[in-house]
Amino acid sequence: MSFFKELYEIEWIAEFCDKFKLNFIDGNRWKWLLDGLINTLKITFFAVLLGIAIGVIIAIIRSTYDKNRTSLKKRGGLGYIILGILNAVCKLYLTVIRGTPVVVQLLIMYFIIFVSVSDGTLVAIIAFGINSGAYVAEIFRSGIMAIDNGQFEAGRSLGFNYIQTMIYIVVPQMFKVVLPTLCNEFIVLLKETSVAGYVGIADLTKAGDLIRGRTFSAYMPLIAVALIYLVIVMLFTWLVGKLERRLRNSDH
Amino acid sequence: MTINNTLIKVDRLEKSFGKVEVLKGVDLEIKKGEVVVIIGPSGCGKSTFLRTLNLLEEPTGGHIYFEGTDITSPKTNINLHRQKIGMVFQQFNLFPHMTVLRNMTIAPMKLLKLSKEEAEKRAMELLERVGLADRASSYPSQLSGGQKQRVAIVRALCMQPEVMLFDEPTSALDPEMVGEVLEVMKSLANDGMTMAVVTHEMGFAREVADRVLFIDQGIIMEQGAPDEVFSNPKSPRLKDFLSKVIV
């Protein structure tokens, strides 16, 4: 104990400890950070799922249109018209979402479109999911285009229709191709959720800022928030790296 | 010639890529159990022709009848017919993310609604036949070229097709592996499988083919029994071609 007492007598260490106590221990303020972190992870996780779902659908529609446009046009009929409309809708979505800032999209979602929805976290999940979906769609599309055409042909020659060939043969291979880029997109998404505070959601960043406002000490809570983001991203990168190695092992 | 006996009938088939006319009206009938080998100089359209037979290339003119059905008609569900038309590619095109066994069972399970046990039994029997039963749980990248192509052949056979199309099946193989693949094809032919084979293996054509087609300039320039075609070519183009490929 005397060792700690001696340490405490060194001025800057004493100050550090006081600040730490003030920012995190007093009033259980560490709980704000924890709740904020949980909110951030919740928003990120569900937005990622939504983004992947949107991304897969759009990527399949867009690449189907690109691949089959000429043959469908020749055959004509309803299929071509429907696919053409779907493709146009997808393109519009990509243009609008990629052409406007995510904060603006979040504000529009919260204050205009979902004004009657009281659950801010849900609105944030939808806003970030829709935003991420646009980027993920293009990542998946590049993955689909990277798969050798022979794989399509082999699938079709066995009797699979276009969608079955996609589901059983192309998409599983696509995931492996796009994994590093996809990981990148999720890191971006995780950090982008830090603007959720704009619509009053107490995410990790907002929690740090709230502590700062209460204690008038900026250094400790903001650095802590930064470190937490950093650790999560590093952890995630490590996990994806492991997954990548496992996927590689499975076919080499 | 009765209609029952004819498996595939090709009627004035045309195919062009943009302004380039690759096939300029090909007529052909393939009977059940017949082995037709298609030869010709590179770029003559023989691969394109083979690929139109299961509509991997959509013809720009003419008709293809498979078991009496016009498969070029937009009303035909080509997927159902493709189940009965096996195809083997030059580049194998095995699915790299699946084991050999899964490569073979996925189509019968999903399309023919076979149970896993039935599909695997069927696959293992075929693997046994081509001497690859011990590689069932390997991934394609762990196999040699010859092994890959043998797997590709039995993968197509798992659907129990009426006809097998071979698109230069040995062209991507190292020379010492060509034999093992040709052996499998020979035994298939001996079992009475209907086959259409695009190849540069003239020895195989001579030995196994019932009929040899020489395609050049987008048409079937000459056809007949292998002896006739190889020993007594009529057109100067075929004579020229044979003088270059037969040493």
XYZ file of C-alpha atoms in Angstrom:
499
model
C 0.000 0.000 0.000
C 2.793 2.348 0.818
C 4.074 1.880 -2.733
C 0.824 3.257 -4.126
C 0.877 6.056 -1.632
C 4.310 7.040 -2.829
C 3.144 6.931 -6.424
C 0.170 9.058 -5.533
C 2.512 11.691 -4.236
C 4.011 12.187 -7.710
C 2.010 15.069 -9.009
C 1.010 14.030 -12.539
C 0.106 10.524 -11.482
C -2.088 11.936 -8.777
C -3.733 14.227 -11.283
C -4.249 11.327 -13.690
C -5.908 9.270 -10.995
C -8.153 12.122 -9.948
C -9.200 12.758 -13.532
C -9.805 9.069 -14.081
C -11.956 8.904 -10.991
C -13.824 12.052 -11.954
C -14.538 10.918 -15.517
C -15.226 7.231 -15.143
C -15.822 6.276 -11.516
C -17.850 9.157 -10.089
C -21.540 8.852 -10.818
C -20.805 5.507 -12.491
C -19.919 7.369 -15.658
C -18.102 4.330 -17.040
C -21.585 2.922 -17.504
C -22.339 5.692 -20.000
C -19.438 4.504 -22.084
C -20.522 0.905 -21.759
C -24.119 1.700 -22.767
C -22.783 3.842 -25.610
C -20.541 1.014 -26.775
C -23.455 -1.418 -26.705
C -25.531 0.992 -28.783
C -22.701 1.467 -31.286
C -22.205 -2.279 -31.642
C -25.943 -2.872 -31.929
C -26.339 -0.285 -34.681
C -23.254 -1.531 -36.517
C -24.185 -5.200 -36.299
C -27.736 -4.848 -37.596
C -26.740 -2.234 -40.171
C -24.113 -4.651 -41.481
C -26.735 -7.409 -41.831
C -29.131 -5.038 -43.575
C -26.313 -3.756 -45.781
C -25.301 -7.273 -46.834
C -28.904 -8.227 -47.607
C -29.452 -5.106 -49.713
C -26.019 -5.490 -51.284
C -26.514 -9.096 -52.397
C -29.908 -8.376 -53.933
C -28.746 -5.286 -55.802
C -25.519 -6.879 -56.967
C -27.441 -9.866 -58.349
C -30.006 -7.656 -60.099
C -27.327 -5.426 -61.616
C -25.056 -8.224 -62.795
C -28.021 -10.241 -64.076
C -29.078 -7.252 -66.108
C -25.578 -6.681 -67.449
C -25.074 -10.324 -68.367
C -28.445 -11.109 -69.876
C -29.450 -7.800 -71.376
C -28.777 -8.729 -74.979
C -30.333 -12.189 -74.900
C -33.368 -10.993 -72.935
C -33.875 -8.040 -75.228
C -34.024 -10.403 -78.163
C -36.609 -12.591 -76.476
C -38.435 -9.526 -75.202
C -41.429 -10.003 -72.969
C -42.210 -9.130 -69.380
C -38.946 -10.459 -67.950
C -36.893 -7.899 -69.794
C -39.160 -5.019 -68.768
C -39.205 -6.032 -65.093
C -35.453 -6.512 -64.998
C -34.953 -3.177 -66.725
C -37.117 -1.381 -64.164
C -35.387 -3.147 -61.251
C -32.006 -2.208 -62.660
C -33.053 1.429 -63.027
C -34.322 1.506 -59.436
C -31.035 0.039 -58.202
C -29.029 2.591 -60.137
C -31.119 5.434 -58.736
C -30.617 4.088 -55.213
C -26.843 3.846 -55.706
C -26.654 7.359 -57.114
C -28.685 8.991 -54.353
C -27.103 7.116 -51.453
C -23.546 7.470 -52.648
C -24.107 11.063 -53.661
C -25.223 12.415 -50.292
C -23.497 12.482 -46.878
C -24.493 9.834 -44.392
C -25.247 12.460 -41.716
C -27.745 14.142 -44.006
C -29.334 10.774 -44.774
C -29.576 10.025 -41.060
C -31.174 13.403 -40.341
C -33.669 12.975 -43.171
C -34.561 9.500 -41.936
C -34.978 10.651 -38.356
C -36.730 13.986 -38.817
C -38.706 13.390 -42.029
C -39.277 9.799 -43.027
C -39.468 8.066 -39.642
C -40.608 11.060 -37.644
C -43.274 8.971 -35.925
C -40.845 6.252 -34.884
C -39.626 6.938 -31.370
C -36.840 4.336 -31.318
C -33.841 6.304 -32.549
C -31.596 3.248 -32.609
C -33.939 1.513 -35.038
C -33.917 4.533 -37.335
C -30.122 4.630 -37.157
C -29.910 0.924 -38.044
C -32.112 1.506 -41.078
C -30.259 4.640 -42.160
C -26.777 3.124 -41.815
C -27.924 -0.191 -43.307
C -29.367 1.495 -46.376
C -26.252 3.610 -46.702
C -23.881 0.656 -46.360
C -25.966 -1.428 -48.757
C -25.054 0.868 -51.638
C -21.339 0.396 -51.085
C -21.635 -3.320 -50.346
C -23.652 -3.781 -53.553
C -20.791 -2.483 -55.648
C -18.285 -4.573 -53.708
C -20.369 -7.699 -54.368
C -20.844 -6.779 -58.013
C -17.095 -6.550 -58.493
C -16.825 -9.933 -56.759
C -19.390 -11.486 -59.075
C -17.591 -10.097 -62.098
C -14.331 -11.565 -60.827
C -15.717 -15.125 -60.919
C -14.683 -16.953 -64.063
C -17.471 -17.201 -66.615
C -16.786 -20.935 -66.833
C -18.355 -21.305 -63.386
C -21.616 -19.820 -64.675
C -21.469 -22.055 -67.723
C -20.776 -25.178 -65.682
C -23.729 -24.381 -63.435
C -26.055 -23.634 -66.320
C -24.939 -26.719 -68.259
C -25.966 -28.934 -65.328
C -29.465 -27.479 -65.556
C -29.395 -24.834 -62.824
C -31.295 -21.699 -63.694
C -29.628 -18.321 -63.414
C -30.645 -17.655 -59.816
C -29.699 -21.170 -58.632
C -26.315 -20.822 -60.314
C -25.844 -17.554 -58.466
C -26.872 -18.952 -55.088
C -25.059 -22.289 -55.148
C -22.017 -21.521 -57.237
C -21.204 -17.860 -57.740
C -22.157 -16.115 -54.499
C -20.218 -18.499 -52.179
C -17.095 -17.926 -54.263
C -17.784 -14.215 -54.447
C -17.723 -13.884 -50.656
C -14.186 -15.159 -50.552
C -13.048 -12.729 -53.219
C -14.598 -9.687 -51.551
C -13.804 -10.504 -47.925
C -10.927 -7.992 -47.494
C -12.896 -5.181 -49.160
C -16.008 -6.095 -47.242
C -14.029 -5.976 -43.984
C -12.901 -2.508 -44.982
C -16.494 -1.398 -45.503
C -17.506 -2.678 -42.066
C -14.686 -0.824 -40.378
C -15.855 2.336 -42.124
C -19.435 1.630 -41.065
C -18.496 1.074 -37.430
C -16.762 4.440 -37.317
C -19.496 6.173 -39.315
C -22.022 5.297 -36.625
C -20.241 7.894 -34.478
C -22.491 10.522 -36.080
C -25.556 8.864 -34.506
C -25.331 11.500 -31.792
C -26.786 13.964 -34.309
C -30.202 12.417 -33.753
C -29.809 12.043 -30.000
C -28.650 8.455 -29.834
C -26.234 7.851 -26.995
C -23.651 5.888 -28.916
C -20.039 5.543 -27.832
C -18.930 8.900 -29.211
C -21.916 10.700 -27.746
C -21.291 9.068 -24.364
C -17.707 10.322 -24.335
C -18.905 13.766 -25.279
C -21.556 13.726 -22.550
C -18.917 12.892 -19.968
C -16.755 15.717 -21.284
C -19.679 18.114 -20.937
C -20.323 17.006 -17.385
C -16.734 16.939 -16.096
C -15.281 19.735 -18.232
C -12.291 17.517 -18.848
C -11.942 16.631 -22.502
C -8.755 14.629 -22.591
C -9.717 11.524 -20.670
C -13.145 10.605 -22.102
C -12.294 11.396 -25.726
C -9.038 9.456 -25.716
C -10.863 6.577 -24.042
C -13.499 6.609 -26.791
C -10.810 6.630 -29.478
C -9.030 3.712 -27.833
C -12.227 1.682 -27.630
C -12.892 2.172 -31.359
C -9.301 1.253 -32.128
C -9.443 -1.942 -30.080
C -12.711 -3.037 -31.712
C -11.354 -2.424 -35.206
C -8.153 -4.305 -34.414
C -10.125 -7.195 -32.953
C -12.365 -7.285 -36.002
C -9.439 -7.154 -38.418
C -7.825 -10.042 -36.596
C -11.018 -12.096 -36.774
C -11.418 -11.464 -40.507
C -7.795 -12.410 -41.051
C -8.460 -15.732 -39.326
C -11.577 -16.277 -41.429
C -9.638 -15.517 -44.594
C -6.983 -18.072 -43.722
C -9.641 -20.672 -43.009
C -11.339 -20.063 -46.339
C -7.989 -20.355 -48.073
C -7.259 -23.651 -46.351
C -10.544 -25.136 -47.448
C -9.547 -25.287 -51.075
C -5.802 -25.390 -51.196
C -34.868 -42.553 -90.063
C -37.505 -42.558 -87.345
C -37.925 -39.631 -85.029
C -37.339 -41.910 -82.018
C -33.902 -42.680 -83.201
C -32.850 -39.060 -83.577
C -31.739 -37.396 -80.362
C -30.596 -34.039 -81.675
C -31.608 -32.427 -84.930
C -29.973 -29.201 -86.010
C -31.696 -27.217 -88.707
C -29.890 -24.417 -90.593
C -28.174 -23.195 -87.474
C -26.636 -19.751 -87.639
C -24.623 -17.815 -85.104
C -22.942 -14.488 -85.449
C -21.084 -12.347 -82.969
C -21.858 -8.819 -84.052
C -20.955 -8.728 -87.711
C -18.823 -11.851 -87.622
C -20.709 -14.859 -88.933
C -19.342 -17.918 -87.159
C -21.923 -20.510 -88.177
C -23.579 -20.106 -91.539
C -26.286 -22.720 -91.639
C -25.324 -26.030 -90.084
C -27.582 -29.083 -90.517
C -27.004 -32.182 -88.467
C -28.738 -35.157 -86.931
C -27.286 -37.085 -84.057
C -28.787 -40.482 -83.388
C -29.059 -42.196 -80.030
C -25.819 -43.925 -79.145
C -23.875 -42.225 -81.869
C -20.416 -40.783 -81.252
C -19.830 -37.733 -83.395
C -16.402 -36.158 -83.423
C -16.086 -32.609 -84.705
C -12.773 -31.483 -86.113
C -11.647 -28.358 -87.875
C -9.083 -25.573 -87.868
C -9.089 -23.199 -84.900
C -11.604 -20.397 -85.202
C -13.779 -22.418 -87.572
C -16.727 -22.373 -85.164
C -16.634 -25.961 -83.940
C -16.661 -25.004 -80.253
C -19.333 -22.411 -80.886
C -21.376 -25.055 -82.637
C -21.070 -27.470 -79.724
C -21.992 -24.733 -77.263
C -25.128 -23.857 -79.183
C -26.339 -27.449 -78.719
C -27.195 -26.695 -75.074
C -27.743 -23.010 -75.754
C -24.706 -21.773 -73.875
C -24.425 -19.757 -77.068
C -27.766 -18.579 -78.326
C -28.082 -19.175 -82.033
C -28.980 -16.187 -84.163
C -30.870 -18.339 -86.662
C -32.160 -21.857 -87.242
C -33.503 -24.464 -84.866
C -32.230 -27.193 -82.585
C -34.539 -30.062 -81.703
C -33.667 -32.176 -78.682
C -35.814 -35.303 -78.336
C -38.225 -33.654 -80.736
C -38.573 -30.383 -78.777
C -37.414 -27.145 -80.319
C -35.072 -25.897 -77.591
C -34.388 -22.657 -79.456
C -38.001 -21.632 -78.972
C -38.393 -18.975 -76.247
C -41.255 -21.017 -74.785
C -39.032 -23.984 -74.009
C -37.618 -24.249 -70.497
C -34.007 -24.808 -71.454
C -33.008 -25.666 -67.881
C -34.996 -28.899 -67.987
C -33.349 -29.939 -71.236
C -29.880 -29.010 -70.055
C -30.312 -31.561 -67.264
C -30.244 -34.221 -69.978
C -27.338 -32.698 -71.888
C -24.074 -33.194 -70.026
C -21.188 -30.935 -70.864
C -17.460 -31.169 -70.289
C -15.314 -28.076 -70.740
C -11.752 -27.508 -71.799
C -11.032 -25.702 -68.518
C -12.848 -28.345 -66.376
C -14.878 -25.681 -64.536
C -15.155 -27.668 -61.348
C -16.571 -25.683 -58.441
C -13.477 -24.816 -56.387
C -15.345 -24.209 -53.135
C -16.818 -27.719 -53.015
C -15.334 -31.149 -52.509
C -15.285 -33.568 -55.409
C -18.267 -35.397 -53.945
C -20.237 -32.172 -53.446
C -19.394 -31.088 -56.998
C -21.083 -34.252 -58.171
C -24.046 -34.380 -55.823
C -25.237 -30.775 -55.785
C -27.056 -30.851 -59.125
C -28.774 -34.251 -58.626
C -29.838 -33.208 -55.138
C -31.145 -29.770 -56.030
C -32.541 -30.523 -59.482
C -33.500 -34.207 -59.499
C -34.443 -34.054 -55.806
C -32.339 -37.076 -54.967
C -31.679 -37.674 -51.283
C -28.131 -37.109 -50.065
C -27.609 -40.864 -49.713
C -28.869 -41.646 -53.212
C -26.820 -38.866 -54.781
C -23.667 -39.872 -52.936
C -24.152 -43.523 -53.824
C -24.514 -42.592 -57.473
C -21.459 -40.310 -57.288
C -19.289 -42.883 -55.537
C -20.121 -45.550 -58.111
C -19.041 -43.205 -60.870
C -15.895 -42.146 -59.033
C -15.098 -45.824 -58.532
C -15.442 -46.318 -62.231
C -12.915 -43.621 -63.094
C -10.570 -44.674 -60.287
C -11.017 -41.602 -58.126
C -13.083 -42.936 -55.232
C -10.284 -42.059 -52.825
C -10.423 -38.389 -53.867
C -14.094 -37.894 -53.006
C -13.363 -35.537 -50.136
C -10.592 -33.619 -51.903
C -11.021 -30.134 -53.275
C -10.494 -29.582 -57.016
C -7.277 -27.620 -56.462
C -5.745 -30.747 -54.920
C -6.224 -32.744 -58.116
C -4.119 -33.029 -61.249
C -5.519 -31.827 -64.561
C -6.391 -35.328 -65.701
C -8.123 -36.062 -62.409
C -10.062 -32.805 -62.639
C -11.308 -33.630 -66.092
C -12.338 -37.145 -65.033
C -14.258 -35.604 -62.139
C -15.858 -33.118 -64.542
C -16.997 -35.999 -66.728
C -18.542 -37.958 -63.882
C -20.098 -34.782 -62.489
C -22.008 -34.436 -65.745
C -22.825 -38.164 -65.711
C -24.363 -37.845 -62.257
C -27.352 -36.176 -63.914
C -27.726 -39.297 -66.085
C -27.811 -37.290 -69.305
C -28.999 -38.527 -72.678
C -26.043 -37.001 -74.453
C -22.610 -35.747 -73.500
C -20.937 -32.763 -75.138
C -17.158 -32.528 -74.897
C -15.558 -29.194 -75.709
C -11.864 -29.922 -76.330
C -11.650 -31.988 -73.140
C -7.951 -32.740 -73.413
C -6.613 -29.454 -74.798
C -5.725 -27.990 -71.400
C -3.995 -31.154 -70.167
C -0.358 -32.065 -69.911
C 0.417 -34.690 -72.572
C 0.840 -37.534 -70.091
C -2.657 -36.941 -68.753
C -4.488 -36.982 -72.047
C -4.631 -40.779 -72.123
C -6.484 -41.215 -68.839
C -9.242 -38.830 -69.944
C -9.571 -40.407 -73.399
C -9.835 -43.823 -71.732
C -12.839 -42.660 -69.731
C -14.448 -41.224 -72.861
C -13.816 -44.450 -74.754
C -15.446 -46.559 -72.109
C -18.361 -44.178 -72.099
C -18.720 -44.558 -75.844
C -18.555 -48.339 -75.526
C -21.412 -48.184 -73.028
C -23.559 -46.626 -75.697
C -23.561 -43.004 -74.566
C -24.451 -40.498 -77.247
C -21.529 -38.138 -77.559
C -20.519 -35.040 -79.479
C -16.825 -34.348 -79.114
C -14.812 -31.378 -80.310
C -11.202 -32.453 -80.230
C -7.787 -32.314 -81.838
C -7.102 -35.933 -80.893
C -7.258 -37.513 -84.317
C -6.344 -40.925 -82.915
C -9.387 -40.800 -80.689
C -11.576 -39.702 -83.581
C -10.364 -42.550 -85.744
C -10.818 -45.153 -83.041
C -14.034 -44.133 -81.319
C -16.085 -41.967 -83.657
C -19.033 -43.311 -85.612
C -18.941 -40.195 -87.685
C -16.462 -37.383 -88.133
C -17.560 -33.861 -89.034
C -15.161 -31.409 -90.553
C -16.336 -27.872 -89.897
C -14.736 -25.012 -91.751
C -15.845 -21.508 -92.666
C -18.991 -21.918 -90.593
C -20.416 -24.955 -92.352
C -19.982 -28.726 -92.216
C -17.661 -29.073 -95.141
C -17.336 -32.802 -95.057
C -18.574 -35.699 -92.959
C -18.487 -39.453 -92.885
C -17.071 -42.526 -91.205
C -13.612 -41.883 -89.755
C -11.856 -44.159 -92.240
C -13.447 -42.385 -95.126
C -12.716 -38.894 -93.825
C -9.157 -39.545 -92.771
C -8.028 -41.810 -95.611
C -9.946 -40.328 -98.441
C -10.640 -36.635 -97.843
C -12.476 -34.981 -100.688
C -12.328 -31.247 -100.139
C -8.971 -29.491 -100.482
C -9.580 -27.707 -97.157
C -9.815 -31.032 -95.301
C -6.781 -32.418 -97.106
C -4.871 -29.325 -96.103
C -6.092 -29.547 -92.500
C -5.236 -33.227 -92.165
C -1.782 -32.741 -93.620
C -1.126 -30.265 -90.816
C -2.488 -32.257 -87.877
C -1.589 -35.850 -88.737
C 2.091 -36.562 -88.517
